XYZ file of C-alpha atoms in Angstrom:
389
model
C -31.492 -119.762 19.419
C -32.457 -119.574 15.749
C -29.815 -118.499 13.302
C -30.183 -114.895 12.190
C -30.444 -114.498 8.428
C -29.764 -111.148 6.801
C -31.490 -110.497 3.518
C -30.356 -108.047 0.895
C -33.609 -107.804 -1.072
C -34.483 -104.392 0.351
C -35.589 -101.316 -1.574
C -34.878 -97.697 -0.671
C -36.770 -94.799 -2.234
C -34.660 -92.037 -3.820
C -36.749 -89.587 -1.802
C -35.173 -90.918 1.406
C -31.760 -91.795 -0.105
C -31.101 -88.165 -1.034
C -32.473 -86.624 2.131
C -29.752 -85.027 4.291
C -28.861 -86.973 7.444
C -30.357 -84.510 9.867
C -33.758 -85.004 8.274
C -33.956 -88.719 9.128
C -35.675 -88.740 12.530
C -36.454 -92.164 13.937
C -39.518 -91.713 16.122
C -40.668 -95.258 16.949
C -40.838 -98.900 15.899
C -43.968 -100.071 14.111
C -45.921 -103.201 14.888
C -43.549 -105.258 12.754
C -40.429 -103.976 14.540
C -39.399 -101.706 11.631
C -37.924 -98.270 12.391
C -40.307 -95.445 11.574
C -38.929 -92.074 10.542
C -40.443 -88.604 10.307
C -39.896 -86.316 7.335
C -41.477 -83.018 6.397
C -42.199 -81.652 2.950
C -42.720 -77.985 2.151
C -45.785 -76.792 0.281
C -45.357 -73.831 -2.052
C -49.034 -73.033 -2.559
C -48.730 -69.602 -0.964
C -46.100 -68.401 -3.365
C -45.683 -68.296 -7.090
C -43.674 -71.156 -8.539
C -40.439 -69.857 -10.027
C -40.635 -71.867 -13.216
C -42.652 -74.481 -14.953
C -41.232 -77.845 -13.980
C -40.373 -79.766 -17.098
C -37.285 -81.828 -17.489
C -35.238 -78.629 -17.201
C -35.647 -76.322 -14.229
C -38.395 -76.438 -11.683
C -36.411 -78.729 -9.398
C -37.066 -77.600 -5.858
C -34.735 -79.991 -4.099
C -33.710 -83.572 -3.635
C -35.463 -84.076 -0.338
C -37.838 -82.601 2.165
C -37.435 -78.815 2.630
C -33.989 -78.939 1.071
C -32.887 -77.369 -2.196
C -30.285 -78.841 -4.562
C -29.361 -77.890 -8.095
C -30.802 -80.097 -10.790
C -28.828 -82.639 -12.721
C -28.905 -83.129 -16.437
C -28.594 -80.754 -19.395
C -28.148 -77.117 -18.458
C -27.115 -77.888 -14.946
C -23.978 -76.691 -13.183
C -23.905 -79.961 -11.257
C -22.693 -83.029 -13.245
C -25.102 -85.951 -13.384
C -24.710 -88.540 -10.656
C -21.974 -90.973 -11.595
C -20.550 -88.795 -14.346
C -17.407 -87.837 -12.502
C -15.881 -84.418 -12.494
C -13.716 -83.254 -15.395
C -11.419 -81.243 -13.120
C -10.499 -84.254 -11.007
C -8.586 -86.285 -13.598
C -6.909 -85.249 -16.833
C -5.297 -87.887 -19.042
C -3.014 -86.127 -21.506
C -1.924 -87.601 -24.792
C 1.475 -89.251 -24.473
C 1.222 -89.814 -20.712
C 0.920 -93.443 -19.723
C -2.174 -94.335 -17.738
C -1.728 -96.172 -14.392
C -3.196 -99.646 -14.315
C -3.910 -101.941 -11.415
C -2.837 -105.591 -11.170
C -5.888 -106.658 -13.235
C -5.151 -104.219 -16.025
C -7.973 -101.832 -15.071
C -7.467 -98.095 -15.131
C -6.346 -96.875 -11.711
C -7.636 -93.339 -11.231
C -6.005 -91.311 -8.499
C -8.163 -88.474 -7.276
C -6.443 -85.297 -6.260
C -7.161 -84.311 -2.653
C -9.705 -81.580 -2.026
C -8.071 -78.231 -1.163
C -9.353 -75.375 0.872
C -9.677 -73.274 -2.258
C -12.176 -75.684 -3.874
C -15.640 -74.160 -4.019
C -18.216 -75.466 -1.623
C -21.036 -77.506 -3.168
C -24.164 -75.517 -3.998
C -26.414 -77.672 -1.844
C -26.296 -80.266 0.945
C -24.280 -83.369 0.015
C -25.913 -86.639 -0.860
C -24.616 -88.368 2.235
C -25.200 -91.931 3.252
C -28.187 -92.392 5.517
C -27.341 -92.047 9.196
C -30.698 -91.698 10.985
C -31.011 -89.575 14.101
C -32.904 -91.290 16.930
C -35.514 -89.001 18.435
C -36.345 -89.631 22.120
C -39.107 -88.209 24.247
C -36.603 -86.229 26.288
C -35.221 -84.414 23.252
C -36.712 -81.460 21.439
C -37.967 -82.110 17.941
C -35.266 -80.717 15.562
C -37.966 -80.175 12.950
C -40.064 -78.026 15.258
C -37.898 -74.910 14.997
C -37.861 -75.051 11.216
C -41.620 -75.658 11.145
C -42.139 -72.593 13.298
C -40.225 -70.464 10.781
C -42.789 -71.390 8.157
C -46.522 -71.343 8.526
C -47.906 -74.682 9.652
C -50.054 -74.538 6.561
C -46.899 -74.853 4.452
C -45.622 -78.106 5.928
C -46.790 -81.681 5.550
C -45.261 -84.180 8.003
C -45.072 -87.834 7.017
C -44.069 -90.909 9.026
C -42.487 -93.615 6.886
C -40.012 -96.480 6.940
C -36.842 -96.855 4.878
C -35.090 -99.756 3.105
C -38.013 -102.188 3.236
C -38.587 -105.518 1.528
C -40.488 -105.264 -1.726
C -43.794 -106.221 -0.053
C -43.505 -103.186 2.275
C -42.508 -100.464 -0.239
C -45.853 -98.763 0.433
C -44.430 -97.628 3.769
C -41.948 -95.342 2.007
C -42.510 -92.048 0.166
C -42.000 -92.245 -3.588
C -41.553 -89.555 -6.200
C -44.703 -90.611 -8.037
C -46.767 -89.854 -4.933
C -45.175 -86.429 -4.663
C -45.945 -85.786 -8.339
C -49.545 -86.832 -7.850
C -49.853 -84.576 -4.796
C -48.333 -81.758 -6.850
C -50.902 -82.265 -9.604
C -53.726 -82.143 -7.053
C -52.426 -78.803 -5.751
C -52.259 -77.482 -9.289
C -55.783 -78.719 -10.161
C -57.485 -77.720 -6.907
C -60.688 -76.667 -8.711
C -61.063 -80.141 -10.157
C -60.990 -81.713 -6.670
C -63.109 -79.047 -4.933
C -65.975 -80.704 -2.994
C -65.448 -84.075 -4.690
C -65.420 -87.603 -3.260
C -62.053 -89.223 -4.003
C -60.804 -92.796 -3.755
C -57.052 -93.467 -3.617
C -55.889 -97.050 -4.332
C -52.633 -98.201 -2.836
C -52.264 -95.009 -0.812
C -49.092 -96.075 1.024
C -48.190 -93.391 3.569
C -51.330 -91.412 2.645
C -49.493 -88.322 1.348
C -51.647 -87.825 -1.776
C -54.833 -88.499 0.142
C -53.917 -85.814 2.694
C -53.247 -83.265 -0.067
C -56.526 -84.219 -1.782
C -58.422 -83.670 1.482
C -57.336 -80.011 1.528
C -59.935 -79.384 -1.159
C -62.072 -82.563 -1.562
C -65.161 -83.295 0.522
C -64.302 -86.908 1.357
C -61.181 -88.919 0.596
C -61.092 -92.703 0.988
C -57.436 -93.584 1.648
C -57.129 -97.293 0.934
C -54.463 -99.997 0.999
C -53.881 -103.392 2.630
C -52.151 -104.367 5.884
C -53.128 -103.218 9.343
C -49.687 -101.787 10.107
C -49.576 -99.736 6.901
C -53.134 -98.457 7.396
C -52.286 -97.499 10.971
C -49.369 -95.469 9.597
C -51.810 -93.705 7.231
C -54.032 -92.918 10.178
C -51.130 -91.427 12.107
C -50.087 -89.284 9.148
C -53.643 -87.964 8.749
C -53.621 -86.996 12.450
C -50.198 -85.330 12.051
C -51.640 -83.178 9.252
C -55.084 -82.488 10.581
C -54.322 -78.753 10.414
C -54.176 -79.056 6.597
C -57.353 -81.073 6.102
C -59.334 -79.112 8.702
C -58.628 -75.850 6.876
C -60.270 -77.223 3.742
C -63.029 -79.060 5.570
C -62.135 -82.386 3.987
C -62.459 -85.757 5.715
C -60.034 -88.614 5.158
C -61.259 -92.147 5.904
C -58.655 -94.905 6.047
C -60.038 -98.190 4.753
C -58.811 -101.574 3.616
C -59.239 -102.292 -0.111
C -57.654 -105.480 -1.383
C -57.304 -105.576 -5.177
C -57.329 -109.373 -5.097
C -60.826 -109.498 -3.594
C -64.049 -108.711 -5.412
C -65.872 -107.204 -2.412
C -65.067 -104.669 0.280
C -64.558 -105.944 3.792
C -67.566 -104.952 5.905
C -66.812 -107.108 8.990
C -66.875 -104.660 11.954
C -64.405 -106.892 13.799
C -61.733 -106.290 11.163
C -59.659 -103.085 11.551
C -60.263 -100.466 8.843
C -63.290 -102.277 7.475
C -66.148 -100.491 5.632
C -69.466 -99.546 7.157
C -72.558 -99.864 4.978
C -72.873 -96.067 5.075
C -69.333 -95.673 3.712
C -69.900 -98.269 0.981
C -73.038 -96.460 -0.123
C -71.280 -93.086 -0.128
C -68.336 -94.539 -2.076
C -70.423 -95.900 -4.890
C -72.902 -92.979 -4.959
C -70.538 -90.011 -4.929
C -66.985 -90.960 -6.012
C -65.907 -89.197 -9.197
C -62.078 -89.265 -8.917
C -59.804 -92.267 -8.455
C -56.108 -91.927 -7.647
C -53.129 -94.269 -7.754
C -49.399 -93.511 -7.556
C -46.301 -95.687 -7.914
C -48.196 -98.981 -7.821
C -47.105 -100.344 -11.178
C -43.794 -101.984 -10.251
C -45.048 -105.577 -10.361
C -46.985 -107.086 -13.255
C -49.330 -109.111 -11.023
C -50.210 -106.023 -8.978
C -50.692 -103.995 -12.159
C -53.102 -106.628 -13.440
C -55.000 -106.566 -10.106
C -55.170 -102.778 -10.067
C -56.642 -102.415 -13.543
C -59.151 -105.185 -12.858
C -60.105 -103.297 -9.681
C -60.539 -100.063 -11.641
C -62.791 -101.855 -14.114
C -64.803 -103.452 -11.302
C -65.248 -100.119 -9.580
C -66.268 -98.423 -12.842
C -69.159 -100.843 -13.120
C -70.348 -100.099 -9.571
C -69.863 -96.313 -9.413
C -73.035 -94.378 -10.194
C -71.213 -91.385 -11.661
C -68.737 -91.008 -14.485
C -65.230 -90.962 -13.033
C -61.710 -89.958 -13.856
C -58.694 -92.036 -12.718
C -55.431 -90.139 -12.341
C -52.454 -92.497 -12.341
C -48.875 -91.545 -11.567
C -45.948 -93.759 -12.590
C -42.194 -93.424 -12.750
C -40.578 -95.083 -15.758
C -37.772 -97.149 -14.222
C -35.015 -98.416 -16.489
C -33.234 -101.671 -15.571
C -30.563 -103.815 -17.195
C -31.813 -107.371 -17.506
C -29.812 -110.489 -18.259
C -32.770 -111.874 -20.231
C -32.574 -109.021 -22.752
C -28.913 -108.065 -22.187
C -30.135 -104.530 -22.513
C -31.743 -101.691 -20.582
C -35.518 -102.234 -20.416
C -38.529 -100.947 -18.515
C -40.743 -104.043 -18.401
C -43.010 -102.888 -15.586
C -43.752 -99.649 -17.419
C -44.337 -101.469 -20.675
C -46.848 -103.747 -18.977
C -48.592 -100.690 -17.570
C -48.796 -99.179 -21.062
C -50.195 -102.414 -22.459
C -53.081 -102.166 -20.020
C -53.848 -98.629 -21.129
C -54.031 -99.763 -24.728
C -56.302 -102.622 -23.703
C -58.644 -100.214 -21.924
C -58.829 -97.954 -24.980
C -59.941 -100.914 -27.071
C -62.453 -102.106 -24.493
C -66.132 -102.083 -25.519
C -68.113 -103.249 -22.521
C -71.713 -102.046 -22.806
C -72.033 -98.555 -21.424
C -68.350 -98.274 -20.466
C -65.875 -96.456 -22.660
C -62.420 -95.457 -21.596
C -60.450 -92.515 -23.012
C -56.772 -92.467 -22.092
C -55.009 -89.100 -22.198
C -51.389 -88.367 -21.190
C -50.909 -85.290 -19.042
C -47.611 -83.494 -19.328
C -45.848 -82.647 -16.094
C -45.220 -79.057 -17.196
C -47.489 -77.558 -14.532
C -45.915 -75.316 -11.830
C -44.290 -77.120 -8.966
C -46.090 -76.505 -5.669
C -44.376 -79.104 -3.537
C -40.679 -79.432 -2.740
C -39.193 -82.525 -4.418
C -37.081 -83.375 -7.446
C -38.866 -83.875 -10.749
C -36.900 -86.142 -12.998
C -37.249 -86.771 -16.714
C -38.908 -90.148 -16.148
C -41.684 -88.372 -14.292
C -41.932 -85.278 -16.438
C -41.631 -86.165 -20.098
C -44.665 -86.754 -22.283
C -43.273 -90.079 -23.436
C -43.182 -91.277 -19.836
C -46.932 -90.604 -19.536
C -46.816 -89.958 -15.777
C -50.525 -89.218 -15.619
C -53.394 -90.734 -17.475
C -56.906 -89.370 -17.312
C -59.199 -92.331 -17.749
C -62.748 -91.083 -18.231
C -65.729 -93.393 -18.064
C-alpha cells in the first residue's frame, strides 16, 4: 500500500472560514473525491439597503444569511486578533508573569455568567454537518421563511489546493454579484461572458437580468459544479428570462474548444453568438497568481480583437497583504502585478483598440449578504475597473 502523504498547502476562503458551523452542509463527494458543501446567500434586492457600504457600515454579515457586527473603526467589536482590553490589565508597578523563555505569560480571566453575550454568532472552527438522503435539509426551513427569490444556493468545496480555489466562494465574487444587482439596468438584455467563473455565483446573478451569460472556466469537475449551481438557482434565472451556458475557456489557448466529444465545448452557434453580441466581460478574484494574471489580460486583449461590439470588462479583486521574507515587509505583489497590467493597457495603442481604465468605488448599496472589507471597498484598492474598448 502506498504511503499516505498529507499536504498543508491548502487554502480556505474567509467566506467559508467565518460561516457558522450549522451552515456547512456536506452533500456529496465530487469526481475528485473532495467533499462538496452547500451554502445559501441572502439577496436583499426586495428591500432598501440600510446604508451605503463603504469601509464603515454596510456590513451585512460574515457568512451566508448570518449577521455579525463589523470590525474596524467605529465598531463595538474589536478587530480580529486585537485582544480585549477588559481581559488583561497590567498596572504600573506590578510585575508581569513570564514563561521559561522570557515571554509574557498572559492569564485570561474565566468567562462569568454576567459577561454579555456576543452580538452575533461566534467565529467557530469549521465542523461540517454531513447531510444524508434520509435527513431533512436544515436549510429548507429557513429558505421557506424567506421568498425563494431572495436566496441563492451554492455548492462549493473548502480548504482546497491552490489549483482548485475556483471551487470555493470568494469575497470578490460576492462583490461583483453585488455590483451586478446594483447596476441591473446596465446588464438588462445583454450578452455577458464571465472568465474564471468558479462556482458560477456571479454568472447566476447576471442571468437574472442579462439575455445570455457564458459561464466559463477550465476543468470538467469545476464546470460540472457550475452546472449544478445553475440548476439549483433556476428559479432566479427563469424569473428574468436569462440563459446561462457553461463552457470551457482556457486562457492558455488561443482558440475555443469546438470538439463535440469534449464536455462543455462550444458549438459553432455559440461561438458566433459570443463574438457577435457580447458587450460585458466579467472576472472576479482571478488575480492571485502572476502567470494567471498575464494569461487573463492576454485573453481579454484577444477577445477584444474578435468581438464585434465595444465592450466593458468589470474586474473584481481583493488586495491581499502578505509578509514576505524577500522584502522583510508586508507587500501585495499579486495586486501590484494586476495594477501594472492596467497601466500597460492604458498605454496600449493597437490600431482601433483603445482602453480606458476607471476605478469604481464600492460605495453602492449592499444588496447581497456578505462582509465588505476595506481591501474590497476603498478607492485605492480599485476593486472594479471598467475597461472600455
